[in-house]
Coordinates of C-alpha atoms in Angstrom, one line a residue:
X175 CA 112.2 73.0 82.1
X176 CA 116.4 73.3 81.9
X177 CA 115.5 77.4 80.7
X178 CA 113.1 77.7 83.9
X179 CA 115.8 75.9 86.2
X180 CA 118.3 78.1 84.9
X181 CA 116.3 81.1 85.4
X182 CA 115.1 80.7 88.7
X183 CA 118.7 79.7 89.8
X184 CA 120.0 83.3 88.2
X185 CA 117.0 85.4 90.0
X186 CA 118.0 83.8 93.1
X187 CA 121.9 84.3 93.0
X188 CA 120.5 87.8 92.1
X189 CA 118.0 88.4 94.3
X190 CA 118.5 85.8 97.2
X191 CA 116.0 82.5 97.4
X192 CA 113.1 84.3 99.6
X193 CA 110.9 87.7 98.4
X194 CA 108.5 89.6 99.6
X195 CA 104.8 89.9 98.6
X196 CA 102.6 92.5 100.2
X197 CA 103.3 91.1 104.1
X198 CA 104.5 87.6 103.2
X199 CA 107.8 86.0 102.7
X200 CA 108.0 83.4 99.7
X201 CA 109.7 81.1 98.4
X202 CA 111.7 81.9 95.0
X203 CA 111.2 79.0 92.9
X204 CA 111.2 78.1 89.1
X205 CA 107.5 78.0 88.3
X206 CA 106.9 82.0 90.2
X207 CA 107.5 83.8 86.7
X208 CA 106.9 81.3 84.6
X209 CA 106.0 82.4 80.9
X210 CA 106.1 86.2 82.2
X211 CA 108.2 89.3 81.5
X212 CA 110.3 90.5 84.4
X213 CA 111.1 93.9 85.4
X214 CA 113.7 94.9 88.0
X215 CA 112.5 98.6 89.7
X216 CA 115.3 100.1 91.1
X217 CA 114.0 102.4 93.8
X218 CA 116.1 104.7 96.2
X219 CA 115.2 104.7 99.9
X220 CA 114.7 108.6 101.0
X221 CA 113.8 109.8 97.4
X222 CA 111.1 112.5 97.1
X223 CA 109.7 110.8 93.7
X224 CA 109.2 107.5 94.3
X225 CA 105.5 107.8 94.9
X226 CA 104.8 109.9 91.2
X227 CA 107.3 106.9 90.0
X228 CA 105.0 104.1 91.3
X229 CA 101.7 105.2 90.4
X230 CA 103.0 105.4 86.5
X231 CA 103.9 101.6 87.4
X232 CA 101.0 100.2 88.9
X233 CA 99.1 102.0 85.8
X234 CA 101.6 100.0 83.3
X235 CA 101.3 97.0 85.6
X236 CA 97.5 96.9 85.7
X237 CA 96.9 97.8 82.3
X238 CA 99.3 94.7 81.2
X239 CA 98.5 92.8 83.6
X240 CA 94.4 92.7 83.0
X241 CA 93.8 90.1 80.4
X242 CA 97.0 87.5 81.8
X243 CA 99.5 87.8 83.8
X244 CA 102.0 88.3 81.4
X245 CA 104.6 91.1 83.5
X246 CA 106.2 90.9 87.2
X247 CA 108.1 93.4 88.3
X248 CA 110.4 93.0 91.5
X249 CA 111.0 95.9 93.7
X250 CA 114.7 96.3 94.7
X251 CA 115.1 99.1 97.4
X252 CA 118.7 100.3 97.9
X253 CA 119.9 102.5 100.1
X254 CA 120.4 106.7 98.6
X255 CA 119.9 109.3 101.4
X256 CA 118.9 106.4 104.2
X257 CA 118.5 102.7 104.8
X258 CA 115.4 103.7 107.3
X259 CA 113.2 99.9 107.6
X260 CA 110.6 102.0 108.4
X261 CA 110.8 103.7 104.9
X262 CA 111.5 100.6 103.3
X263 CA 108.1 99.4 105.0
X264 CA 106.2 102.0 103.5
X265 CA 107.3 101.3 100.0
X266 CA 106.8 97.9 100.1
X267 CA 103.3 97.6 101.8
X268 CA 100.9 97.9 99.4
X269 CA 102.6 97.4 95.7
X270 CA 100.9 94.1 93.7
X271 CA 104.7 92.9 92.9
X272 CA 107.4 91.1 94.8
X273 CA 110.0 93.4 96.0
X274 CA 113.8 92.1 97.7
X275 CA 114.0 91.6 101.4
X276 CA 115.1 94.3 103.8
X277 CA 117.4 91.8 105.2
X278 CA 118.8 90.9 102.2
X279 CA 120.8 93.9 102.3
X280 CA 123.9 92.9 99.8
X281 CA 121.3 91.9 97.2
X282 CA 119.5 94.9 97.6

């Protein structure tokens, strides 16, 4: 339980205490990646490959993932060429993982 506390209070000094998942905001708390692997994705806002980049990642997601949930990745979006929301709305959408608020803009 201390190792879980101490995790979820890192993730959320790093991340900010709120995420998003598909359309919804949620809650960061100490049971969310519980027992799991987590992977930061680091993806630019304007860049040409992110959608070659994501597919490869949902196909290593999935196939992880298909037994038990054993991998979550969290989507951090920064801003490269832009820091459109629009953009940011598009890559976020439709990905199975949590990514970092837009508003959250010094933790992105």
């Amino acid at each position: 339980m201390a190792v879980e506390l101490c995790l979820s209070s890192r993730l959320t000094d790093l991340l900010g205490d709120r995420l998003l998942y598909g359309s919804e905001t949620v809650e960061l708390n100490e049971s969310m990646f519980n027992g799991s692997l987590i992977a930061l994705y680091f993806v630019p806002l304007g860049s040409e490959t992110v959608a070659t980049d994501n597919r490869a990642l949902r196909d290593l997601y999935k196939t992880v993932n298909e037994n038990e949930k054993t991998l979550n990745i969290i989507q951090i979006c920064y801003p490269d060429l832009s820091d459109d929301r629009r953009y940011f709305d598009e890559l976020t959408s439709d990905v199975p993982w949590h990514s970092v608020l837009y508003e959250q803009a010094e933790k992105r």
